[in-house]
Every structure is written in structure tokens, then in C-alpha cells.
């Protein structure tokens, strides 16, 4: 099915199951420990062996030689495979650095060997015995030092845009702002590290892994191993968090496959936590410059956003200016992104790539600008709202209710009680409130599904869609139940298996809308098959309460299925509605913080996020996405930073003691409100993504609240106490 | 982790002797620090002597009116002990400010004193570190040093001792009671127990090889207000950037030990005389000769500010 014209009324609009607060259908499996994550697959009759990775000890250079004699003769060792043994491989389409193979070291902790042994402990001990002789080369690791050498990337990365005459408009504006902001490198820090089990059967290999994108992994694994894609069977039914860190094939799967081949046994490989940080991908740091010019009445006349980020040769931009191309009006505008070569581990997508760090800066700038023009920051945003793409005014937004979010949020949060800067104190706490807009584009990808109806009237959905903790199982079951007119207890969902139709996968907040649309399409096929079998006109067949009805004939679905059952399979494809209409999601974050007047410690007291993200398929799982994102934003604002050692070229704080994500005590009362809306331009589900929206802008709202509390404006994340105490009142 | 042999010690003396007879042996108490270090091969004992079953898990009153805390008393139990909460509130507060509930359930009094630094370079065997590999250099100097020490540092090492409990012990003038390998006993004032890094940052305490901690003794209670203020980047489960362990009397006199700034719990008795004059004067004495790095210079201000908050809390 191709979605080419705006959705009209369809069976989803019945909202008997869709939109209902249904608990996760896989919740019981997860809370009772029966959901099998990649490393946990365990067939008692399978003689698993354990692989442990060895990472490069330098950031850049070549490996002259490796000595694995000691490792090979260590107790329990079955095989040692080195990067020199396997030689240079073809690189997967989605990888920037090589995962394994060849003598080149492109970044610290790049995999250089895997040691396979009878037990995990034996493998780990032997891995420490692998020796490598390096020819170290000088690398570049310091974004700010290298900024001058930044280059404009090729046009496919869309580095620049410009409309009108920014410079002139900025020069003549009555009120201006010109500031720089920085965001640090960040780690996905998901709970479940990357892990895989590989088992060969002749020239075929089955890999249980933790992947957001089954088909991408499968293709890239085929390329890297040099085997036919058809020989690879990939399974990833449960994923303990990904946040973009599991979008692309990673070394665990490659090492498991090579290790299993060498040991002639199924092999399990999990990346140790430090490898999650230096072996896999991260969100690249940015330096951003924002200039805004406005009239005294608050109307923006000029806006410019430039960003610098780094990556390995062949890598890409952190697209931190993208939201600025769309979020606020202003006749004269420019954006530009430049790329620096850095020999740090590969930069790549992390939850809301681009928008998350971009809004961390832009939404501080907007707060600063509002103050300069003497307006409330909500009012300032409302004055500069736009209902069309400001760079291409002929493209309207499909639906945009940023103003509604801001107004409703202000009301719910008690925004009118916001104190004057630095004026409210409770005991040792300086109290402040902040606001920021949330913005994230709504993306869609083709998504396929197969839906089966059996003689018991049970509907089974099969798709290679993944559930990375987001609730895919549940919303897919809801979609099938709604479409087929059955209760959710009559739907089974099977995900994350490469034998199933290729789906959108999980990422870029495209998963929910795209994958349920694929299920919608497959259900339409199944409905047609049922109607045809019964001789009904599919146009007027009604599927309801486990029955299909047409005129005065009605047949239970179980009976309609017959002994052989019926199947519908289809892929949702997308027309050009996304080109003619800008599809985005919007929100508003409100935060109240307390800052300790003596120590500068910031503690969040309240958070509210209002989201306008199309139809909410399930308010429970959607809320869970948003509060998780708000929590991630709190980490981004206050503590998360990969510390770069600019001499040795690696992230130093490579464990969860050093890379501080929020703990429960950091997270206060969180409230989430969804605007009641639908977006018929987005899909037959009329839904949009929400999983990343919740992260976009939170950190700036926190930073703005800190400013409101203390009068100290910090433009360099994370906002740790050392950046505040210099501006706090004397307490000694 | 390297393969190791394991024994359960039958007595304190046997434990000390077993350790003395094998230079590669280590005691294991709660294991919350040692096992992590063994997994990373930062510690590579070939033999572990489990000292959990020696009956050293009691807290008893001493004839002098103080407390004798068995070396194996768990952090949770120590923090919850009625006398500790009443008379040594600082200790209780420092303990519960550390680690997490699960860790405190395992962690022991002796193990806590002997926990090793959290310098991230110490944890990465690919990086030079004088503490891990004497003579290899110090990566933190000129590197990522935000968490590191500002006083008592050397050109060889700027690591901190990360314990919260030890800060309270220092302010309370605790004494560490030990048995040496030859069976002789000694009592080491906490002030002398931990060493500054100097040229030998790998030697962290004055304990001799095989010397075993049996207890920590607290003198009789000194009264005053007991305040432990731990300053950190997140609200829980983080090591201190700076912590202040203070006992302040109504007349403004008192004692202060500071965490997060040195290779040992930092207390400058001479500076305590300045306490009645306020935080600035006292902090100046505490941080005399401070040698911060670019990244941790803020700790100098932070000590003064945190102490200011503590003194105003004490004034109540
Ligand atoms: C994630 C995490 C967070 C933490 N956060 C904090 C924190 O915020 N604040 C804090 O203060 N601490 C913190 N800790 C450290 C924790 O307090 C220590 O790990 C714990 O106190 C060590 O005690 P243990 O009994 O487990 O020691 P073990 O690991 O068993 O032993 C530590 C050392 O002491 C030696 N040893 C043990 N008993 C004796 C004895 N009787 N005589 C001689 N030698 C002995 C061992 O040989 C070993 O070298 C944290 C630890 C972790 C893992
Ligand atoms: S500060 Fe000490 S522990 Fe850290 S790298 Fe330097 S020598 Fe090693």
C-alpha cells in the first residue's frame, strides 16, 4: 500500500483498542525475567562458548604484529581470532569505522581480537594476555582546537541553507544576540550492552543480537563477513535499550560470528561497558553559534545558526541546526554546519540526533533573546510561530500546535508564578522556572508486516520490527486488534526476526507510526482475503467483536479462517506528502529547579511536558517514552559528558561510575500531557513519533530555569556546579 | 580476572599468617572493590583469604566510653547502629551518603577504609598510571582531572581517596586496630593510616604486608552538631566532588575533615582554630598549599562555600 493522500475515516478511528491505555503485552515476560535478551538465549543442549573482545590500546595507527601464544595456551581457550587473521574486510554501509579486520587502528578500543573459551571468565583472563605491537600515529582529538580546520561536507549532508539577507537584517535589527554554546560528546548508556550469540550451521549463521534495525544489520553483517545475506538469520526479539546505539551493526555480532567459526561452537559475545563507550558510537560534541536579530515588538527578522562537530574520516555531521530551519519565523536566515576530522570513536545517531543538541543551544538563545526584547519567553515564541516552512513558505506544516502546547503547559505549570531572575529563595535553595519548545521532525520509512488469522480466530502479526523498550509489541497488537475487530487478547505479535517482512525498525521516532502503518496495510490485505473468501464486498464488510459482517450475514472470524487460515501481507510505502507538507512534532517543556546557594548543586523539582504528536496510540507507552526522554534530558543538562583525553584520544570516563546518567533521586515529579489531535497527513494511523520529541528541548528548559533561579547564564553543557558557583552569592 | 585460590580463614592470626606467607595473597571482605579491580586485572592476587567468618562483625562499647567497631561490620549496620546514630551522627551520615543500599549491605568497615581511588586512568590498564604501574607516569596530570586532588598532591599522582566513611573517622579521631603477620598488634591513629602519594602512590596506607585490620576504635563522644555535607553532580550514587565532615560546638569551635580533595581524609587541626571566624578563614588554612589543576580549581572555592553552608547549618 502506498500512502499518497491524506487519511480519511478508517477502522483505526473507532479507537476501541487504539488510543487506549493498555499495559504492555510483553510486560509480564519482562517483569518475571522470561523475556530473553540477546545474551540470555540458552538452550541447555547447546555447548555455548564465550568470546571476550580485545580493544586497541591506542587511538590511531597500525598494528605491526600480534602475539597470541600466551592467550592460546591459557586454560579453557578454544580459539583466538585477531584482526590481522581476518584481514581487511568490506565495511558495512552504515559503519564509518571498521568493526574488525585489517591492521589499521582508527579509534581507541576498536576491536582487534576475540578470545573464545569454555567459560566467560577464562575468555576474559586470556584476552588480557593478547599482545599487540603498534605503530602509533598522531591523531586529532580536540574539537575546539581543530575548529579552524573544519570543512564543508558534501551537499548530500545539506550543510548550508540561506534565505533573504541575514547579515544585513542582523546588522539593522533593533535587538540582537550573538552567542556560542557547546554540547559535549554523550553516550547512549543503555542498560543492556551490545551482545550477540552466533551459531553456524554449515555456511549459514544464526545470530541472536540486540538490534534496532534487523535488515540493516543483516545486510551489513553479510558485507562484513563476506557471506550471502540469505545465509544470515538474525533474531532480536527483546532489546534492553538502544537510543540509536544499536541502529547499526556493531562489533559484538562480527566477533561472535568469527569466533564461532573458529571455535566451531556457538559463541556469545557481550561488549564490556567501557567498550560501549569507546568501541561503539556516541553523540558527537558540538560548538554552536547563534545570532538572532529582532524588532522591539519581538518579531525575529534575522536568525543564523552555525554548528561545528567532528567525526572520523568518512563520517557525518551532527545536524544541530536542522530545527532552526523550521522552528521560528524570520525573513532572513542562514544555517551552516562544518565538519572536523577527529580520530575519536565514531560519532553517530543518538536519540534525536541533531535536534537534541541543537535545541540545547537554540532554546537557551531564545530565552536570552526574549529577555533582551523584554518579553515573556512564551510570548516571544508565540510571536515568532510559523505555520509554514520558513525556508520554503509554499510548504505548510501538516499540523503544528506549538502555541497550544506552550499555553496549556503554562497554565498547568503555574507559569504566571515564575519569579523574577534570582529572586526566589527557600532556605538554601534558589528556585527558578524555565521553559523551552520541543521540536522533532516526523519521519516515516517503508514498513512491512504479515498478519495471519487462524481457525481459533487468533490474529498473529509477524514483522521484523523491534521493541527497544518503546512498546512496539503493544501498539502493533492494538493496531491489529482494531483493524480486525478483535480484542487484544486475540492478537499475538512476533517481532525482531529476519524471516519476517522487513519493517521500518526502531529509530528516529519513525518506528511507531511506520510499523503500525505497515500492520494496517497487511490487515487491509487480510480483510480483503476474508471478504473475498466469504463472497463479501470488502468495501462494506465490518469487522467487529470477532465477527465479520456484511448486510445481514455475519461470520465469526475463526470460521472465516477455516482450517488453513488466511494471511495478509503488505508493506506500507510513502508518497510525497512529507515533501509537500512539513511533518513535525511539537511540545513544550516546563521545569522548576532548585540551586543550592552555597554549592551550586542543581536539583530538579518539577517537570511538565506537553506534546502535540498526532494521535497517541497508547497513552501508557507514549508517556513512558516521554518521561524516559525527560530523564535523559536531565542527564544531558546536568551531568552527562564523555570526557575527552585530547592527548591520548579516547573517552576517559568509560563506565557508569564516571559517565553519570540520572539516578532516581535526580528525577522528581514528572507530568506528561498529550494534546488531543490527529494528523491525517502522516499516515492512516494519523499518528506521529513521540519517542524523541520528549528529549528535544528539555535540557534548555532546565538551563533556563537555572538562569531564572540564579541569574547565571551557562552556555556550555553539562551545567555542573563548577560553572555556577562563581556567580552565586557569597556564603562564607 | 586471573585464576586464584581461595581459603576461608579460621582465625585472625591464621588470616594474617596466610597473607604473610604469600605475597600475592589478599584479604577479601565485602569484595565490592576488590572484585571489580580483579576483573580489570588492576589487582591480581593469586590467593584470596576470606575474612568474613571471623566474628569481627560486632559493635561494642569500650571501657573508655567509646566504641569498638569490628572490621567486618557492614556499612549498613554501622550506619543504623543506635549508639552511632546518637553519639557519632557524623559517621552514620557519612556512611549513608556513600555508594548505594546494596553496596552498603556488603561493604565492610575495613574494606571501606582500604578502597582504592576512582581515578579513571587507574581503571584503564592501557593508560600510564603510577599507582597501578609504578614509574609509568600519571595520565591525570594534564588530562581529565576534574575529580582529582587539590592538596597533598605530588608530581607522581593527584588521585583522591574516595571514602565518605573515612572522612567521619578522621574527624572523630578513630584508631585502626591491626594484627601483623607475626601476631603482634598495633593501634594506628587514623591521621597516620593513609599516606600522601609522594613518589610511591601505589603505597596507600602504613599497613605492612599481611597486616590485618581487626577493628576501628572510636573515642568517647565529643558532642556538638554532626554534619556531613557531600557535594556531587547527581543527587545519589556518586563520589564526592567535595565533602565536609564537621563537628561544631555551640561556641563555634569544632573539627572539620574534608573529602574529595586529597589522597587521604584531609584534616588540618591548626585551621580548626579559625572556625569561629568563619568558613573563609578556616578554608584558607585547610587549603594552604593547594595545587589544583585547571579542571579542579573550582574545588578550592567549593570547599569554602560548602564549609560556609555547614557552619550556617550548625548555627541553625
Ligand atoms: C558503584 C560503587 C559506588 C560506590 N560509591 C561510594 C561512595 O559514594 N562513597 C564511598 O565511600 N564508597 C563508595 N563505594 C566504595 C565502597 O564503599 C567500597 O567498595 C567498600 O566500602 C569496600 O568494602 P568491602 O568490604 O567490599 O571491601 P573489599 O572489596 O572486600 O576489600 C577492599 C580492600 O580491603 C582489603 N581488606 C578488606 N578487609 C580487610 C581487613 N580486615 N584487613 C586488611 N585488609 C582488608 C582487601 O584486601 C581489599 O584490598 C562505591 C563502590 C561502588 C562499587
Ligand atoms: S592520579 Fe594517580 S591514580 Fe590517577 S593516573 Fe595519576 S598516578 Fe594514576
PDB file of C-alpha atoms in Angstrom, chain A residues 214-387:
ATOM      1  CA  UNK A 214      17.171  -6.072  11.728  1.00  0.00           C
ATOM      2  CA  UNK A 215      17.550  -5.624   7.986  1.00  0.00           C
ATOM      3  CA  UNK A 216      20.338  -3.038   8.164  1.00  0.00           C
ATOM      4  CA  UNK A 217      22.278  -5.314  10.471  1.00  0.00           C
ATOM      5  CA  UNK A 218      21.716  -8.309   8.313  1.00  0.00           C
ATOM      6  CA  UNK A 219      22.973  -6.549   5.177  1.00  0.00           C
ATOM      7  CA  UNK A 220      25.987  -5.091   6.929  1.00  0.00           C
ATOM      8  CA  UNK A 221      26.828  -8.368   8.643  1.00  0.00           C
ATOM      9  CA  UNK A 222      26.700 -10.101   5.260  1.00  0.00           C
ATOM     10  CA  UNK A 223      29.050  -7.484   3.817  1.00  0.00           C
ATOM     11  CA  UNK A 224      31.453  -7.636   6.741  1.00  0.00           C
ATOM     12  CA  UNK A 225      31.581 -11.421   6.893  1.00  0.00           C
ATOM     13  CA  UNK A 226      31.569 -11.741   3.132  1.00  0.00           C
ATOM     14  CA  UNK A 227      28.636 -14.149   3.097  1.00  0.00           C
ATOM     15  CA  UNK A 228      25.378 -14.057   1.243  1.00  0.00           C
ATOM     16  CA  UNK A 229      22.673 -12.114   3.095  1.00  0.00           C
ATOM     17  CA  UNK A 230      20.302 -15.030   2.611  1.00  0.00           C
ATOM     18  CA  UNK A 231      22.587 -17.188   4.735  1.00  0.00           C
ATOM     19  CA  UNK A 232      22.133 -14.977   7.762  1.00  0.00           C
ATOM     20  CA  UNK A 233      19.272 -15.386  10.179  1.00  0.00           C
ATOM     21  CA  UNK A 234      19.035 -12.601  12.703  1.00  0.00           C
ATOM     22  CA  UNK A 235      16.878 -12.535  15.813  1.00  0.00           C
ATOM     23  CA  UNK A 236      16.391  -9.672  18.236  1.00  0.00           C
ATOM     24  CA  UNK A 237      13.047 -10.048  19.962  1.00  0.00           C
ATOM     25  CA  UNK A 238      13.944  -8.054  23.101  1.00  0.00           C
ATOM     26  CA  UNK A 239      16.300  -5.125  23.403  1.00  0.00           C
ATOM     27  CA  UNK A 240      17.406  -3.545  26.647  1.00  0.00           C
ATOM     28  CA  UNK A 241      17.559  -0.028  25.273  1.00  0.00           C
ATOM     29  CA  UNK A 242      19.276   1.302  22.197  1.00  0.00           C
ATOM     30  CA  UNK A 243      18.817   5.071  21.832  1.00  0.00           C
ATOM     31  CA  UNK A 244      20.438   4.850  18.415  1.00  0.00           C
ATOM     32  CA  UNK A 245      23.455   2.934  19.674  1.00  0.00           C
ATOM     33  CA  UNK A 246      22.033  -0.251  18.190  1.00  0.00           C
ATOM     34  CA  UNK A 247      20.867   1.123  14.850  1.00  0.00           C
ATOM     35  CA  UNK A 248      23.959  -0.167  13.133  1.00  0.00           C
ATOM     36  CA  UNK A 249      25.819  -3.436  13.157  1.00  0.00           C
ATOM     37  CA  UNK A 250      28.417  -3.462  15.921  1.00  0.00           C
ATOM     38  CA  UNK A 251      31.495  -5.484  16.741  1.00  0.00           C
ATOM     39  CA  UNK A 252      29.810  -7.945  19.107  1.00  0.00           C
ATOM     40  CA  UNK A 253      27.965  -9.627  16.227  1.00  0.00           C
ATOM     41  CA  UNK A 254      31.034  -9.693  13.994  1.00  0.00           C
ATOM     42  CA  UNK A 255      33.291 -11.056  16.732  1.00  0.00           C
ATOM     43  CA  UNK A 256      30.718 -13.677  17.697  1.00  0.00           C
ATOM     44  CA  UNK A 257      30.473 -14.824  14.073  1.00  0.00           C
ATOM     45  CA  UNK A 258      34.249 -15.043  13.567  1.00  0.00           C
ATOM     46  CA  UNK A 259      34.731 -16.596  16.992  1.00  0.00           C
ATOM     47  CA  UNK A 260      32.035 -19.192  16.393  1.00  0.00           C
ATOM     48  CA  UNK A 261      33.513 -20.137  13.063  1.00  0.00           C
ATOM     49  CA  UNK A 262      36.990 -20.526  14.536  1.00  0.00           C
ATOM     50  CA  UNK A 263      35.863 -22.437  17.611  1.00  0.00           C
ATOM     51  CA  UNK A 264      33.276 -24.402  15.700  1.00  0.00           C
ATOM     52  CA  UNK A 265      30.854 -23.721  18.528  1.00  0.00           C
ATOM     53  CA  UNK A 266      28.050 -21.238  19.127  1.00  0.00           C
ATOM     54  CA  UNK A 267      29.696 -18.224  20.733  1.00  0.00           C
ATOM     55  CA  UNK A 268      28.339 -15.488  22.996  1.00  0.00           C
ATOM     56  CA  UNK A 269      29.944 -12.062  22.981  1.00  0.00           C
ATOM     57  CA  UNK A 270      28.851  -9.099  25.080  1.00  0.00           C
ATOM     58  CA  UNK A 271      30.719  -5.825  24.944  1.00  0.00           C
ATOM     59  CA  UNK A 272      32.108  -4.844  28.342  1.00  0.00           C
ATOM     60  CA  UNK A 273      30.806  -1.460  29.477  1.00  0.00           C
ATOM     61  CA  UNK A 274      33.966   0.502  28.550  1.00  0.00           C
ATOM     62  CA  UNK A 275      33.544  -0.824  25.009  1.00  0.00           C
ATOM     63  CA  UNK A 276      30.020   0.548  24.824  1.00  0.00           C
ATOM     64  CA  UNK A 277      31.636   3.950  25.210  1.00  0.00           C
ATOM     65  CA  UNK A 278      34.842   3.723  23.170  1.00  0.00           C
ATOM     66  CA  UNK A 279      34.150   0.826  20.814  1.00  0.00           C
ATOM     67  CA  UNK A 280      30.656   1.803  19.645  1.00  0.00           C
ATOM     68  CA  UNK A 281      29.142   5.125  18.619  1.00  0.00           C
ATOM     69  CA  UNK A 282      28.316   8.242  20.570  1.00  0.00           C
ATOM     70  CA  UNK A 283      26.586  11.561  20.056  1.00  0.00           C
ATOM     71  CA  UNK A 284      29.283  13.960  18.854  1.00  0.00           C
ATOM     72  CA  UNK A 285      30.058  17.166  20.677  1.00  0.00           C
ATOM     73  CA  UNK A 286      29.087  20.444  19.033  1.00  0.00           C
ATOM     74  CA  UNK A 287      30.158  24.049  19.075  1.00  0.00           C
ATOM     75  CA  UNK A 288      27.279  26.250  18.021  1.00  0.00           C
ATOM     76  CA  UNK A 289      26.969  29.915  17.248  1.00  0.00           C
ATOM     77  CA  UNK A 290      23.556  31.502  17.195  1.00  0.00           C
ATOM     78  CA  UNK A 291      22.741  35.002  16.096  1.00  0.00           C
ATOM     79  CA  UNK A 292      19.249  36.435  16.323  1.00  0.00           C
ATOM     80  CA  UNK A 293      18.004  39.877  15.433  1.00  0.00           C
ATOM     81  CA  UNK A 294      14.531  41.141  16.282  1.00  0.00           C
ATOM     82  CA  UNK A 295      12.336  44.210  16.226  1.00  0.00           C
ATOM     83  CA  UNK A 296      11.347  45.831  19.506  1.00  0.00           C
ATOM     84  CA  UNK A 297       7.967  44.111  19.205  1.00  0.00           C
ATOM     85  CA  UNK A 298       9.742  40.770  19.426  1.00  0.00           C
ATOM     86  CA  UNK A 299       9.455  39.748  15.769  1.00  0.00           C
ATOM     87  CA  UNK A 300      12.563  37.912  14.637  1.00  0.00           C
ATOM     88  CA  UNK A 301      13.938  39.462  11.469  1.00  0.00           C
ATOM     89  CA  UNK A 302      17.227  37.583  11.272  1.00  0.00           C
ATOM     90  CA  UNK A 303      18.292  34.217  12.572  1.00  0.00           C
ATOM     91  CA  UNK A 304      21.506  32.282  11.997  1.00  0.00           C
ATOM     92  CA  UNK A 305      22.631  29.009  13.452  1.00  0.00           C
ATOM     93  CA  UNK A 306      26.048  27.522  12.752  1.00  0.00           C
ATOM     94  CA  UNK A 307      27.407  24.291  14.146  1.00  0.00           C
ATOM     95  CA  UNK A 308      30.767  22.517  14.194  1.00  0.00           C
ATOM     96  CA  UNK A 309      31.143  18.851  15.034  1.00  0.00           C
ATOM     97  CA  UNK A 310      33.698  16.158  14.430  1.00  0.00           C
ATOM     98  CA  UNK A 311      33.871  12.617  13.185  1.00  0.00           C
ATOM     99  CA  UNK A 312      36.259  10.068  11.747  1.00  0.00           C
ATOM    100  CA  UNK A 313      37.197  10.443   8.090  1.00  0.00           C
ATOM    101  CA  UNK A 314      34.162   9.497   6.027  1.00  0.00           C
ATOM    102  CA  UNK A 315      31.801  10.278   8.886  1.00  0.00           C
ATOM    103  CA  UNK A 316      28.952  12.729   9.083  1.00  0.00           C
ATOM    104  CA  UNK A 317      27.604  15.797  10.771  1.00  0.00           C
ATOM    105  CA  UNK A 318      25.740  16.165  13.993  1.00  0.00           C
ATOM    106  CA  UNK A 319      22.922  18.113  12.388  1.00  0.00           C
ATOM    107  CA  UNK A 320      22.426  20.595  15.181  1.00  0.00           C
ATOM    108  CA  UNK A 321      20.961  23.373  13.039  1.00  0.00           C
ATOM    109  CA  UNK A 322      18.142  21.396  11.468  1.00  0.00           C
ATOM    110  CA  UNK A 323      15.381  22.509  13.822  1.00  0.00           C
ATOM    111  CA  UNK A 324      16.361  26.135  13.348  1.00  0.00           C
ATOM    112  CA  UNK A 325      15.471  25.784   9.686  1.00  0.00           C
ATOM    113  CA  UNK A 326      11.876  25.132  10.744  1.00  0.00           C
ATOM    114  CA  UNK A 327      11.057  26.230  14.251  1.00  0.00           C
ATOM    115  CA  UNK A 328      10.696  30.007  14.193  1.00  0.00           C
ATOM    116  CA  UNK A 329       9.680  32.605  11.635  1.00  0.00           C
ATOM    117  CA  UNK A 330      12.079  35.244  10.345  1.00  0.00           C
ATOM    118  CA  UNK A 331      12.533  36.501   6.811  1.00  0.00           C
ATOM    119  CA  UNK A 332      16.328  36.494   6.764  1.00  0.00           C
ATOM    120  CA  UNK A 333      18.034  33.344   7.829  1.00  0.00           C
ATOM    121  CA  UNK A 334      21.018  31.120   7.373  1.00  0.00           C
ATOM    122  CA  UNK A 335      22.294  27.874   8.773  1.00  0.00           C
ATOM    123  CA  UNK A 336      25.623  26.176   8.260  1.00  0.00           C
ATOM    124  CA  UNK A 337      27.335  23.054   9.519  1.00  0.00           C
ATOM    125  CA  UNK A 338      31.016  22.254   9.299  1.00  0.00           C
ATOM    126  CA  UNK A 339      32.846  19.042   9.958  1.00  0.00           C
ATOM    127  CA  UNK A 340      36.171  18.492  11.670  1.00  0.00           C
ATOM    128  CA  UNK A 341      38.152  15.283  11.333  1.00  0.00           C
ATOM    129  CA  UNK A 342      38.552  13.708  14.740  1.00  0.00           C
ATOM    130  CA  UNK A 343      40.101  10.346  15.475  1.00  0.00           C
ATOM    131  CA  UNK A 344      37.803   9.667  18.375  1.00  0.00           C
ATOM    132  CA  UNK A 345      35.400   6.726  18.287  1.00  0.00           C
ATOM    133  CA  UNK A 346      32.717   7.021  15.626  1.00  0.00           C
ATOM    134  CA  UNK A 347      30.101   9.708  16.094  1.00  0.00           C
ATOM    135  CA  UNK A 348      26.633   8.705  15.081  1.00  0.00           C
ATOM    136  CA  UNK A 349      22.948   8.845  15.851  1.00  0.00           C
ATOM    137  CA  UNK A 350      21.815   9.113  19.422  1.00  0.00           C
ATOM    138  CA  UNK A 351      18.188   9.745  20.327  1.00  0.00           C
ATOM    139  CA  UNK A 352      17.002  12.811  18.393  1.00  0.00           C
ATOM    140  CA  UNK A 353      20.295  13.284  16.577  1.00  0.00           C
ATOM    141  CA  UNK A 354      20.674  16.906  15.572  1.00  0.00           C
ATOM    142  CA  UNK A 355      17.612  18.277  17.292  1.00  0.00           C
ATOM    143  CA  UNK A 356      18.635  17.249  20.797  1.00  0.00           C
ATOM    144  CA  UNK A 357      21.952  19.151  20.865  1.00  0.00           C
ATOM    145  CA  UNK A 358      20.592  21.820  18.514  1.00  0.00           C
ATOM    146  CA  UNK A 359      17.726  22.679  20.816  1.00  0.00           C
ATOM    147  CA  UNK A 360      20.036  22.571  23.819  1.00  0.00           C
ATOM    148  CA  UNK A 361      21.568  25.697  22.296  1.00  0.00           C
ATOM    149  CA  UNK A 362      18.724  27.296  20.345  1.00  0.00           C
ATOM    150  CA  UNK A 363      16.280  27.231  23.227  1.00  0.00           C
ATOM    151  CA  UNK A 364      18.732  28.983  25.520  1.00  0.00           C
ATOM    152  CA  UNK A 365      19.267  31.583  22.814  1.00  0.00           C
ATOM    153  CA  UNK A 366      15.520  32.106  22.521  1.00  0.00           C
ATOM    154  CA  UNK A 367      15.294  32.565  26.295  1.00  0.00           C
ATOM    155  CA  UNK A 368      18.118  35.098  26.164  1.00  0.00           C
ATOM    156  CA  UNK A 369      16.525  36.911  23.257  1.00  0.00           C
ATOM    157  CA  UNK A 370      13.137  37.071  24.982  1.00  0.00           C
ATOM    158  CA  UNK A 371      14.817  38.728  27.922  1.00  0.00           C
ATOM    159  CA  UNK A 372      16.556  41.216  25.660  1.00  0.00           C
ATOM    160  CA  UNK A 373      13.340  42.279  23.987  1.00  0.00           C
ATOM    161  CA  UNK A 374      11.656  42.352  27.371  1.00  0.00           C
ATOM    162  CA  UNK A 375       9.095  39.672  26.649  1.00  0.00           C
ATOM    163  CA  UNK A 376       7.964  36.584  28.454  1.00  0.00           C
ATOM    164  CA  UNK A 377       9.718  33.672  26.709  1.00  0.00           C
ATOM    165  CA  UNK A 378       6.389  32.017  25.928  1.00  0.00           C
ATOM    166  CA  UNK A 379       5.026  35.167  24.386  1.00  0.00           C
ATOM    167  CA  UNK A 380       8.240  35.570  22.388  1.00  0.00           C
ATOM    168  CA  UNK A 381       7.857  32.079  20.969  1.00  0.00           C
ATOM    169  CA  UNK A 382       4.203  32.679  20.136  1.00  0.00           C
ATOM    170  CA  UNK A 383       5.011  35.919  18.322  1.00  0.00           C
ATOM    171  CA  UNK A 384       7.541  34.036  16.210  1.00  0.00           C
ATOM    172  CA  UNK A 385       5.463  30.976  15.454  1.00  0.00           C
ATOM    173  CA  UNK A 386       5.121  29.939  11.836  1.00  0.00           C
ATOM    174  CA  UNK A 387       2.624  27.680  10.159  1.00  0.00           C
TER     175      UNK A 387
END
